[in-house]
Coordinates of C-alpha atoms in Angstrom, one line a residue:
Chain A
X96 CA 0.0 0.0 0.0
X97 CA 3.0 2.3 0.4
X98 CA 2.6 3.4 -3.2
X99 CA -0.8 4.9 -2.5
X100 CA 0.5 7.0 0.3
X101 CA -1.1 7.7 3.6
X102 CA -4.9 8.2 3.6
X103 CA -7.7 8.3 6.1
X104 CA -10.4 7.0 3.8
X105 CA -11.1 6.0 0.2
X106 CA -14.4 6.4 -1.6
X107 CA -16.1 5.9 -4.8
X108 CA -17.6 9.3 -5.4
X109 CA -19.0 11.8 -7.9
X110 CA -20.4 15.3 -8.0
X111 CA -23.9 15.7 -6.7
X112 CA -24.8 18.2 -9.3
X113 CA -25.7 17.5 -13.0
X114 CA -24.2 20.8 -14.2
X115 CA -20.7 19.6 -13.0
X116 CA -21.1 16.1 -14.3
X117 CA -22.2 17.1 -17.8
X118 CA -18.7 18.3 -18.8
X119 CA -16.6 16.7 -16.1
X120 CA -14.0 14.1 -17.0
X121 CA -15.3 11.5 -14.7
X122 CA -16.9 12.2 -11.3
X123 CA -16.3 15.9 -11.3
X124 CA -14.7 15.7 -7.9
X125 CA -12.3 18.6 -8.2
X126 CA -14.9 21.0 -9.5
X127 CA -17.4 19.9 -6.9
X128 CA -14.9 20.2 -4.0
X129 CA -13.7 23.7 -5.1
X130 CA -17.3 24.8 -5.7
X131 CA -18.3 23.7 -2.3
X132 CA -15.2 25.2 -0.7
X133 CA -15.8 28.5 -2.5
X134 CA -19.4 28.6 -1.4
X135 CA -18.5 27.7 2.2
X136 CA -15.7 30.2 2.4
X137 CA -13.0 27.6 2.9
X138 CA -11.2 29.1 0.0
X139 CA -11.3 32.5 -1.7
X140 CA -10.3 31.2 -5.0
X141 CA -8.7 28.2 -6.7
X142 CA -5.8 27.8 -9.2
X143 CA -7.1 25.5 -11.9
X144 CA -6.2 24.4 -15.4
X145 CA -8.4 26.7 -17.5
X146 CA -9.0 26.8 -21.2
X147 CA -6.1 28.4 -23.1
X148 CA -5.9 30.2 -26.4
X149 CA -5.3 27.1 -28.3
X150 CA -7.7 24.1 -28.2
X151 CA -6.8 21.7 -25.4
X152 CA -3.8 23.8 -24.3
X153 CA -4.5 24.4 -20.6
X154 CA -3.5 27.7 -19.0
X155 CA -3.5 28.0 -15.3
X156 CA -6.2 30.4 -14.1
X157 CA -7.5 31.7 -10.7
X158 CA -11.2 30.9 -10.4
X159 CA -12.9 33.0 -7.8
X160 CA -16.5 32.1 -8.7
X161 CA -18.3 28.9 -9.4
X162 CA -18.9 30.0 -13.0
X163 CA -15.1 30.4 -13.6
X164 CA -14.6 26.9 -12.0
X165 CA -17.1 25.4 -14.4
X166 CA -15.1 26.8 -17.4
X167 CA -12.2 24.7 -16.3
X168 CA -14.0 21.3 -16.1
X169 CA -12.5 18.3 -17.7
X170 CA -9.0 16.9 -18.1
X171 CA -6.6 18.4 -20.4
X172 CA -3.8 16.0 -21.2
X173 CA -1.1 18.7 -21.2
X174 CA 1.0 20.7 -18.8
X175 CA -0.7 23.5 -16.9
X176 CA 1.9 25.1 -14.6
X177 CA -0.5 25.8 -11.8
X178 CA 2.2 26.6 -9.3
X179 CA 3.2 29.5 -11.4
X180 CA 0.2 31.4 -10.1
X181 CA 0.6 30.5 -6.4
X182 CA 2.2 33.8 -5.4
X183 CA 0.2 35.9 -7.8
X184 CA -3.0 34.5 -6.2
X185 CA -2.0 36.0 -2.9
X186 CA -0.9 39.3 -4.5
X187 CA -2.9 40.9 -7.3
X188 CA -5.9 38.6 -6.5
X189 CA -5.5 39.2 -2.8
X190 CA -6.5 35.7 -1.8
X191 CA -6.0 34.7 1.8
X192 CA -7.2 31.1 1.3
X193 CA -6.0 29.6 -1.9
X194 CA -7.1 26.3 -3.4
X195 CA -4.9 24.5 -5.9
X196 CA -5.3 21.4 -8.0
X197 CA -2.4 19.6 -9.5
X198 CA -0.7 16.5 -10.7
X199 CA 1.4 14.6 -8.1
X200 CA 4.6 16.5 -9.0
X201 CA 2.8 19.8 -8.6
X202 CA 1.5 18.7 -5.3
X203 CA 5.0 17.9 -4.3
X204 CA 5.9 21.4 -5.3
X205 CA 3.1 22.8 -3.1
X206 CA 4.4 21.0 -0.1
X207 CA 8.0 21.9 -0.8
X208 CA 6.8 25.5 -1.1
X209 CA 5.1 25.3 2.3
X210 CA 8.2 23.9 4.1
X211 CA 10.8 25.7 2.0
X212 CA 9.2 28.9 0.9
X213 CA 12.5 30.1 -0.6
X214 CA 11.0 32.6 -3.0
X215 CA 7.4 32.5 -1.9
X216 CA 7.0 35.1 0.8
X217 CA 3.7 34.9 2.8
X218 CA 2.5 32.0 0.7
X219 CA 2.8 28.9 2.9
X220 CA 0.0 29.7 5.3
X221 CA -2.4 30.9 2.6
X222 CA -2.6 27.5 0.9
X223 CA -6.0 26.2 2.2
X224 CA -7.0 23.2 0.0
X225 CA -4.8 21.1 -2.1
X226 CA -6.4 18.6 -4.5
X227 CA -4.3 16.1 -6.4
X228 CA -5.1 14.1 -9.5
X229 CA -3.9 10.7 -10.4
X230 CA -1.2 11.0 -13.1
X231 CA 0.7 8.4 -15.0
X232 CA 2.5 10.9 -17.3
X233 CA 1.9 14.2 -19.0
X234 CA 2.4 15.5 -22.5
X235 CA 3.8 18.8 -23.5
X236 CA 1.3 20.5 -25.8
X237 CA 3.2 20.0 -29.0
X238 CA 3.3 16.2 -28.2
X239 CA -0.4 16.1 -27.6
X240 CA -1.0 18.0 -30.8
X241 CA 1.1 15.4 -32.7
X242 CA -0.8 12.6 -31.1
X243 CA -4.2 14.0 -32.0
X244 CA -3.4 15.6 -35.4
X245 CA -0.9 13.1 -36.7
X246 CA -1.6 9.7 -35.1
X247 CA -5.3 10.1 -34.7
X248 CA -5.7 12.1 -37.9
X249 CA -8.2 14.4 -36.2
X250 CA -8.2 18.2 -36.3
X251 CA -7.6 19.3 -32.7
X252 CA -10.2 22.1 -33.1
X253 CA -12.9 19.5 -33.6
X254 CA -12.1 17.5 -30.6
X255 CA -14.8 17.5 -27.8
X256 CA -13.0 15.2 -25.3
X257 CA -9.8 13.2 -24.9
X258 CA -9.5 10.3 -22.6
X259 CA -7.0 7.8 -21.5
X260 CA -8.2 4.4 -20.2
X261 CA -8.0 0.7 -20.8
X262 CA -4.6 1.1 -22.4
X263 CA -5.8 3.5 -25.1
X264 CA -5.8 7.1 -25.9
X265 CA -9.2 8.1 -27.3
X266 CA -10.2 11.2 -29.1
X267 CA -13.9 12.2 -29.3
X268 CA -15.6 14.5 -31.7
X269 CA -19.3 15.5 -32.0
X270 CA -19.9 12.1 -33.5
X271 CA -18.4 10.1 -30.6
X272 CA -15.1 8.3 -30.5
X273 CA -13.3 9.4 -33.6
X274 CA -10.0 7.6 -33.1
X275 CA -8.1 5.4 -30.7
X276 CA -4.5 4.7 -30.5
X277 CA -2.7 2.3 -28.1
X278 CA -0.9 4.1 -25.3
X279 CA 2.3 2.5 -26.4
X280 CA 2.3 4.9 -29.4
X281 CA 2.0 7.9 -27.1
X282 CA 5.0 7.1 -24.8
X283 CA 7.6 8.9 -26.8
X284 CA 5.7 12.1 -26.5
X285 CA 5.7 12.0 -22.7
X286 CA 7.4 14.8 -20.8
X287 CA 10.9 13.5 -19.9
X288 CA 10.5 14.8 -16.3
X289 CA 7.7 12.4 -15.8
X290 CA 10.1 9.4 -15.9
X291 CA 11.7 10.3 -12.6
X292 CA 8.3 10.8 -10.8
X293 CA 7.7 8.5 -7.8
X294 CA 4.0 9.4 -7.2
X295 CA 0.9 8.2 -8.9
X296 CA -2.0 9.2 -6.7
X297 CA -0.8 12.5 -5.3
X298 CA 0.3 11.2 -2.0
X299 CA 0.8 14.6 -0.5
X300 CA -2.5 16.2 -1.4
X301 CA -5.3 16.9 1.0
X302 CA -7.6 14.9 -1.2
X303 CA -6.6 13.1 -4.3
X304 CA -8.9 11.8 -7.1
X305 CA -8.9 10.0 -10.4
X306 CA -10.9 7.8 -12.6
X307 CA -8.9 4.6 -12.1
X308 CA -10.6 2.0 -9.9
X309 CA -14.2 3.1 -10.2
X310 CA -16.9 2.6 -12.9
X311 CA -17.4 5.2 -15.6
X312 CA -18.9 8.4 -14.3
X313 CA -17.4 7.9 -10.9
X314 CA -14.0 8.8 -9.3
X315 CA -11.8 7.2 -6.8
X316 CA -11.2 9.6 -3.9
X317 CA -8.4 9.4 -1.3
X318 CA -9.0 11.6 1.7
X319 CA -5.6 12.2 3.2
X320 CA -5.1 15.1 5.6
X321 CA -7.2 16.6 8.4
X322 CA -8.1 19.5 6.2
X323 CA -9.0 17.2 3.4
X324 CA -11.1 15.1 5.6
X325 CA -13.0 18.0 7.1
X326 CA -13.7 19.6 3.7
X327 CA -14.6 16.4 1.9
X328 CA -17.1 15.3 4.7
X329 CA -18.7 18.7 4.7
X330 CA -19.0 18.7 0.9
X331 CA -20.7 15.3 1.1
X332 CA -23.0 16.6 3.8
X333 CA -23.9 19.6 1.8
X334 CA -24.8 17.4 -1.2
X335 CA -22.0 18.7 -3.5
X336 CA -20.5 15.2 -3.6
X337 CA -22.0 11.8 -3.5
X338 CA -19.7 9.3 -1.8
X339 CA -20.0 5.6 -1.5
X340 CA -17.8 2.9 0.0
X341 CA -15.1 1.4 -2.1
X342 CA -15.9 -2.1 -0.8
X343 CA -16.7 -4.5 -3.6
X344 CA -16.2 -1.8 -6.2
X345 CA -14.6 -3.3 -9.4
X346 CA -11.8 -2.9 -10.5
X347 CA -11.3 -1.0 -7.2
X348 CA -8.1 -0.4 -5.3
X349 CA -6.5 -3.4 -6.8
X350 CA -6.1 -1.7 -10.1
X351 CA -5.0 1.6 -8.5
X352 CA -2.3 -0.3 -6.6
X353 CA -1.3 -2.2 -9.7
X354 CA -0.8 0.9 -11.8
X355 CA 0.9 2.8 -9.0
X356 CA 3.3 0.0 -8.5
X357 CA 4.0 -0.3 -12.2
X358 CA 4.6 3.4 -12.5
X359 CA 6.8 3.8 -9.5
X360 CA 8.9 0.7 -9.9
X361 CA 9.5 1.6 -13.5
X362 CA 10.6 5.1 -12.6
X363 CA 12.7 3.8 -9.7
X364 CA 14.5 1.6 -12.2
X365 CA 15.0 4.6 -14.4
X366 CA 16.4 6.7 -11.6
X367 CA 18.8 3.8 -10.8
X368 CA 19.8 3.7 -14.5
X369 CA 20.5 7.4 -14.4
X370 CA 23.4 6.7 -12.1
X371 CA 25.1 5.0 -15.0
X372 CA 26.7 2.5 -12.7
X373 CA 26.9 -0.1 -15.4
X374 CA 29.1 2.2 -17.5
X375 CA 32.2 3.4 -15.8
X376 CA 32.8 5.8 -18.7
X377 CA 29.5 7.6 -18.1
X378 CA 29.0 10.3 -15.5
X379 CA 25.8 10.0 -13.4
X380 CA 22.8 12.2 -14.1
X381 CA 21.4 14.4 -11.3
X382 CA 19.0 12.8 -8.8
X383 CA 16.6 15.3 -7.2
X384 CA 15.6 13.1 -4.3
X385 CA 17.3 13.5 -1.0
Chain B
X73 CA 7.2 21.8 40.7
X74 CA 6.6 18.6 42.6
X75 CA 3.0 18.4 41.5
X76 CA 4.1 19.4 38.1
X77 CA 6.5 16.5 37.8
X78 CA 4.1 14.0 39.3
X79 CA 1.4 15.0 36.9
X80 CA 3.8 14.7 34.0
X81 CA 5.2 11.3 35.0
X82 CA 1.7 10.1 35.5
X83 CA 0.6 11.2 32.1
X84 CA 3.7 10.6 30.1
X85 CA 5.9 8.4 32.1
X86 CA 8.6 11.0 32.2
X87 CA 9.3 13.8 34.6
X88 CA 12.1 15.7 33.0
X89 CA 10.8 19.2 33.5
X90 CA 12.7 19.9 36.7
X91 CA 15.3 22.2 35.2
X92 CA 12.8 24.5 33.6
X93 CA 10.7 27.2 35.0
X94 CA 7.1 27.3 34.1
X95 CA 7.1 30.4 32.0
X96 CA 9.7 29.0 29.7
X97 CA 7.9 27.3 26.9
X98 CA 9.2 23.9 25.9
X99 CA 9.4 22.8 22.4
X100 CA 7.8 19.5 21.6
X101 CA 9.4 16.8 19.8
X102 CA 7.4 16.7 16.7
X103 CA 6.4 13.0 16.4
X104 CA 5.9 12.5 20.0
X105 CA 3.8 15.5 20.4
X106 CA 1.5 14.6 17.5
X107 CA 1.1 11.1 18.5
X108 CA 0.5 11.9 22.2
X109 CA -1.2 15.3 21.9
X110 CA -4.4 13.8 20.4
X111 CA -4.8 11.2 23.1
X112 CA -3.3 12.9 26.1
X113 CA -4.5 16.5 25.8
X114 CA -8.1 15.8 26.7
X115 CA -7.0 14.1 29.9
X116 CA -5.3 17.2 31.2
X117 CA -8.2 19.4 30.1
X118 CA -10.3 17.6 32.7
X119 CA -8.3 19.2 35.6
X120 CA -9.7 22.0 37.6
X121 CA -9.7 25.4 36.0
X122 CA -7.3 27.0 38.4
X123 CA -4.7 24.5 37.3
X124 CA -4.8 25.5 33.7
X125 CA -2.2 28.3 33.8
X126 CA 0.4 25.9 35.2
X127 CA -0.5 23.1 33.0
X128 CA -0.5 25.0 29.8
X129 CA 3.0 24.1 28.7
X130 CA 2.3 20.4 29.2
X131 CA -0.9 20.5 27.3
X132 CA 0.7 22.0 24.4
X133 CA 3.9 20.1 24.4
X134 CA 3.5 16.9 26.2
X135 CA 6.6 14.7 26.6
X136 CA 9.2 17.3 26.1
X137 CA 12.6 16.1 27.0
X138 CA 13.9 19.6 27.7
X139 CA 12.3 22.9 28.3
X140 CA 13.7 25.9 26.5
X141 CA 16.1 26.9 29.3
X142 CA 19.0 28.0 27.1
X143 CA 18.5 29.8 23.9
X144 CA 20.8 29.7 21.0
X145 CA 22.8 32.8 20.1
X146 CA 22.2 34.4 16.7
X147 CA 24.0 37.2 15.0
X148 CA 23.3 39.1 11.8
X149 CA 26.5 40.0 10.0
X150 CA 26.2 42.7 7.4
X151 CA 28.5 42.5 4.4
X152 CA 27.8 44.2 1.1
X153 CA 24.0 43.9 0.9
X154 CA 21.0 46.2 0.9
X155 CA 19.7 45.2 4.4
X156 CA 16.6 43.7 2.6
X157 CA 17.5 40.3 4.2
X158 CA 17.5 41.9 7.6
X159 CA 14.2 43.6 6.9
X160 CA 12.8 40.2 5.8
X161 CA 13.9 38.7 9.2
X162 CA 12.2 41.6 10.9
X163 CA 9.1 41.0 8.8
X164 CA 8.3 38.0 10.9
X165 CA 6.7 40.8 13.0
X166 CA 5.4 39.2 16.3
X167 CA 7.0 36.0 15.2
X168 CA 10.4 37.6 15.5
X169 CA 9.6 38.6 19.1
X170 CA 8.5 35.0 19.8
X171 CA 11.8 33.7 18.4
X172 CA 13.8 36.2 20.4
X173 CA 11.7 35.5 23.5
X174 CA 12.1 31.8 23.5
X175 CA 14.6 30.4 21.1
X176 CA 17.3 32.8 20.2
X177 CA 19.2 35.8 21.6
X178 CA 20.3 38.3 19.0
X179 CA 23.8 38.9 20.1
X180 CA 25.1 40.9 17.1
X181 CA 23.2 43.0 14.6
X182 CA 24.4 46.5 13.5
X183 CA 20.9 47.9 13.4
X184 CA 19.1 46.0 16.1
X185 CA 21.7 45.1 18.8
X186 CA 24.2 47.5 20.4
X187 CA 27.3 45.4 20.0
X188 CA 30.3 46.7 18.1
X189 CA 32.5 43.6 17.7
X190 CA 31.5 40.2 16.4
X191 CA 31.1 37.9 19.5
X192 CA 31.1 34.2 19.8
X193 CA 27.7 32.8 18.5
X194 CA 25.9 29.7 17.5
X195 CA 24.4 30.9 14.3
X196 CA 25.7 33.8 12.1
X197 CA 23.3 35.0 9.5
X198 CA 25.5 36.7 6.9
X199 CA 23.9 39.1 4.5
X200 CA 25.7 40.4 1.5
X201 CA 28.8 39.6 -0.5
X202 CA 32.3 40.4 0.5
X203 CA 34.2 43.3 -1.1
X204 CA 37.7 42.3 -1.7
X205 CA 38.8 45.9 -1.8
X206 CA 37.6 46.5 1.7
X207 CA 40.0 45.2 4.3
X208 CA 37.5 45.5 7.0
X209 CA 35.0 43.2 5.2
X210 CA 37.7 40.6 4.7
X211 CA 38.5 40.7 8.4
X212 CA 34.9 40.5 9.4
X213 CA 34.0 37.5 7.2
X214 CA 37.0 35.6 8.6
X215 CA 36.1 36.6 12.1
X216 CA 32.5 35.5 11.5
X217 CA 33.7 32.0 10.5
X218 CA 35.9 31.7 13.5
X219 CA 33.3 32.8 16.0
X220 CA 30.2 31.1 14.7
X221 CA 29.3 27.5 15.0
X222 CA 27.0 27.6 12.0
X223 CA 27.4 30.1 9.2
X224 CA 24.3 30.8 7.2
X225 CA 24.5 32.6 3.9
X226 CA 21.4 34.7 4.1
X227 CA 20.0 35.8 0.7
X228 CA 21.2 35.9 -2.8
X229 CA 24.2 38.1 -2.3
X230 CA 25.8 36.0 0.4
X231 CA 25.0 32.7 -1.4
X232 CA 25.6 33.6 -5.1
X233 CA 26.6 37.2 -5.4
X234 CA 23.2 38.2 -6.7
X235 CA 23.1 41.8 -8.0
X236 CA 26.6 42.4 -6.7
X237 CA 27.8 40.1 -9.4
X238 CA 27.2 43.0 -11.8
X239 CA 29.3 45.4 -9.9
X240 CA 32.3 46.9 -11.7
X241 CA 33.3 49.7 -9.4
X242 CA 33.2 53.4 -10.0
X243 CA 30.4 54.2 -7.6
X244 CA 30.6 57.1 -5.2
X245 CA 31.8 57.4 -2.5
X246 CA 34.0 54.3 -2.8
X247 CA 34.7 54.0 -6.5
X248 CA 37.6 51.6 -5.8
X249 CA 35.2 48.9 -4.6
X250 CA 34.7 46.7 -7.6
X251 CA 35.4 43.1 -6.6
X252 CA 32.6 41.3 -4.7
X253 CA 32.5 37.6 -3.8
X254 CA 29.8 35.4 -2.4
X255 CA 30.9 34.5 1.1
X256 CA 31.2 30.8 0.0
X257 CA 34.2 31.8 -2.2
X258 CA 36.1 32.9 0.9
X259 CA 35.0 30.7 3.8
X260 CA 33.2 27.5 4.4
X261 CA 29.5 28.0 4.6
X262 CA 27.1 25.6 6.3
X263 CA 23.6 26.6 5.2
X264 CA 22.2 28.6 2.3
X265 CA 19.0 30.6 2.2
X266 CA 18.8 31.7 -1.4
X267 CA 16.5 34.2 -3.1
X268 CA 16.3 38.0 -3.1
X269 CA 15.0 38.8 -0.6
X270 CA 14.8 35.5 1.3
X271 CA 11.4 35.1 2.8
X272 CA 10.5 35.8 6.4
X273 CA 9.1 32.3 6.7
X274 CA 12.2 30.6 5.3
X275 CA 14.4 32.5 7.7
X276 CA 12.1 31.6 10.5
X277 CA 12.1 28.0 9.6
X278 CA 15.9 27.9 9.5
X279 CA 16.2 29.7 12.8
X280 CA 13.8 27.2 14.5
X281 CA 15.5 24.2 12.9
X282 CA 18.9 25.5 14.0
X283 CA 17.5 25.8 17.5
X284 CA 16.3 22.2 17.4
X285 CA 19.5 21.0 16.0
X286 CA 21.6 22.6 18.7
X287 CA 19.2 22.3 21.7
X288 CA 16.6 19.7 20.9
X289 CA 16.1 16.1 21.8
X290 CA 17.6 13.4 19.6
X291 CA 14.4 13.2 17.7
X292 CA 14.2 16.9 17.1
X293 CA 17.8 16.9 16.1
X294 CA 17.0 14.3 13.5
X295 CA 14.1 16.3 12.1
X296 CA 16.2 19.5 12.0
X297 CA 19.1 17.7 10.3
X298 CA 16.7 16.3 7.7
X299 CA 15.2 19.7 7.1
X300 CA 18.5 21.5 6.9
X301 CA 20.2 18.9 4.7
X302 CA 19.1 20.3 1.4
X303 CA 20.1 23.8 2.4
X304 CA 23.4 22.5 3.5
X305 CA 23.9 20.7 0.2
X306 CA 23.2 24.0 -1.6
X307 CA 26.1 25.4 0.4
X308 CA 28.3 22.6 -0.8
X309 CA 28.2 20.3 2.2
X310 CA 27.6 16.6 1.9
X311 CA 27.1 15.0 -1.5
X312 CA 27.3 17.2 -4.4
X313 CA 24.0 17.6 -6.1
X314 CA 25.2 19.3 -9.3
X315 CA 28.4 19.6 -11.1
X316 CA 28.6 23.4 -11.0
X317 CA 30.0 25.8 -8.5
X318 CA 28.1 26.3 -5.3
X319 CA 28.5 30.0 -5.5
X320 CA 27.1 30.6 -8.9
X321 CA 23.4 30.8 -9.6
X322 CA 21.3 32.1 -12.5
X323 CA 18.0 31.5 -14.1
X324 CA 20.0 29.4 -16.5
X325 CA 20.3 26.8 -13.8
X326 CA 16.7 25.9 -14.7
X327 CA 18.0 24.9 -18.1
X328 CA 21.3 23.3 -17.1
X329 CA 20.3 21.6 -13.9
X330 CA 16.7 20.8 -14.5
X331 CA 15.6 20.8 -18.1
X332 CA 18.9 19.6 -19.6
X333 CA 18.9 16.8 -17.0
X334 CA 15.5 15.6 -18.0
X335 CA 13.9 16.6 -14.7
X336 CA 11.5 19.5 -15.4
X337 CA 7.9 18.6 -14.6
X338 CA 6.5 22.0 -15.7
X339 CA 4.9 22.9 -12.4
X340 CA 5.8 26.6 -12.6
X341 CA 7.3 27.0 -9.1
X342 CA 10.3 28.7 -10.6
X343 CA 8.1 31.4 -12.2
X344 CA 6.3 32.0 -9.0
X345 CA 9.5 32.2 -7.0
X346 CA 11.3 34.7 -9.3
X347 CA 11.4 38.0 -7.6
X348 CA 12.0 40.0 -10.8
X349 CA 9.4 38.2 -12.9
X350 CA 12.1 37.1 -15.3
X351 CA 10.5 33.7 -15.8
X352 CA 7.3 32.9 -17.6
X353 CA 5.9 29.5 -18.5
X354 CA 5.8 28.9 -22.2
X355 CA 4.3 25.6 -23.4
X356 CA 4.7 24.1 -19.9
X357 CA 8.4 25.0 -19.5
X358 CA 10.2 28.0 -18.0
X359 CA 11.2 30.7 -20.4
X360 CA 14.0 32.8 -18.8
X361 CA 14.5 36.4 -19.6
X362 CA 18.2 36.3 -18.8
X363 CA 18.8 40.0 -19.0
X364 CA 16.3 40.5 -16.1
X365 CA 17.8 37.7 -14.0
X366 CA 19.6 39.1 -10.9
X367 CA 21.2 35.7 -10.1
X368 CA 19.6 35.2 -6.7
X369 CA 19.2 31.4 -7.0
X370 CA 15.6 31.5 -5.9
X371 CA 14.1 29.7 -8.9
X372 CA 16.2 26.6 -9.0
X373 CA 16.1 26.3 -5.2
X374 CA 12.3 26.4 -5.2
X375 CA 12.1 23.8 -8.0
X376 CA 10.8 20.5 -6.7
X377 CA 13.3 18.8 -9.0
X378 CA 16.3 20.6 -7.7
X379 CA 15.9 18.9 -4.4
X380 CA 13.0 17.1 -2.8
X381 CA 12.9 15.1 0.4
X382 CA 10.1 12.6 0.8
X383 CA 11.1 12.3 4.5
X384 CA 10.6 16.0 5.2
X385 CA 7.8 16.9 2.8
X386 CA 5.9 13.7 3.6
X387 CA 5.6 15.1 7.1
X388 CA 4.3 18.5 6.0
X389 CA 1.3 18.3 8.1
X390 CA 3.1 17.7 11.4
X391 CA 6.0 20.1 10.6
X392 CA 3.6 22.9 9.7
X393 CA 1.7 22.1 12.9
X394 CA 4.9 22.1 15.0
X395 CA 6.0 25.5 13.6
X396 CA 2.5 26.9 14.3
X397 CA 2.7 25.6 17.8
X398 CA 6.2 26.8 18.7
X399 CA 5.5 30.2 17.1
X400 CA 2.6 30.9 19.4
X401 CA 3.5 33.9 21.6

């Protein structure tokens, strides 16, 4: 279980509101949590991956209303540097309680920022709610573009949804699934930095969520910290989120554990390889982990 | 004190508060406190109300091995810098008072303490770079090293030269001053606090951890050592994390040490940390406006892929809680 990090509880959950679900990736947990937290005053705003100028190119944005949050629904399979706004949120936006959503590496950055706020004056105590999303790897935009336009032969402007699941990358247009390619094909477009990542389910988030483990339309939710627990339970009470036990859910935690183990052992091997111990003539590459 | 000890040994099986006085606030050992605080605190709450004042230190910090009887001594040594780092230290506001009350005596500081010569001290926070053309500075940096157990390079100038890297002399009223070096080029430095200006919270954390390292229990020492290790490595101690000099920093480090090494995850921490807004995120990677960069080292130090400790960051909840507790006035 060590690969899934510490958690207080795990649920099968989805948003309680149809508006969120209609354009959510899976259970709409991130949108629902932030919407509840905004309404309840737990956060003043949230840093989310909003729509960018180019189709499916996310741009980090600070949502201070539920409407703005809704604009950011759905997964974008590309890099949204959400941490880049963490200081700005507390400055020009004047937020005292900031929510942030991110991939596991971004959540690691949040926690490092809280303990080592080297260039982030007055930021650590203003981080109020940290939501993590499961992440196997991410694609720089140009890589994603290549996958969609070249491999899937689909104009990216016409895409209505992208999805990764069951070993395939699927591209949807108005007419439904337009193209599917095996994930194997997409590997070479992955961000190199993803290959040293030792976290699959955002172990350091307050609450982490992702589609893996639960049926379509639902999300798996790990409630990890005291803050996360309090907020999640209140969001369920308030009806923003519907949560059910993971007991008996197929494929359930077994699949989450399997994928986490696969990712992390593979990347541990890669980190080991980066030492270049097998070639005396090669100098080692840098290892970020202390 | 008899009652005090009895109560304590009853509750926690230890009675090691005898040397402390009640108004001196003990620091809890982090893990112990968190484990025990939850279970034990309610027990003490049930005592009569008139006992509360005396009990308070125990309620907050059960199981302390040692109350804060002796503080550490800290000095601020001002080399060629703008005093921004010192202002940043002062910007802890009431937190600074708490630190000075309970954990550290400020034994040397040109602006805040009336002491003329550098005394013996536990921790020297050195701000600014050293001007080679100024004999007095050269003497002072040497004296600092000799008199301080731990030398902390406070801020970009002391760590990496920062804006003083761009000096070439000719300024009134000392036009002959043109050669400035980060202190690490002249003396051995133990801990780095990069960035311009370093943040009040980072300075506070280092001060608290230095206190725990020097005065804490074994457990606290271990935590403090784990926390400080990356900052010590930045200063060149322990295993080398990168091939370059420990006294050079630049926005370029994001390219040479992070992206070139295949480590960038595109989180944007660097862009947020940059104090001169020289970094923007373009297509998920940092784009550095190198002419704007002042070489403070903040971006690469903030990057989660420059250093990251699962041991320390994994305990973010308890460490944050600990800092909150010990910083209570």
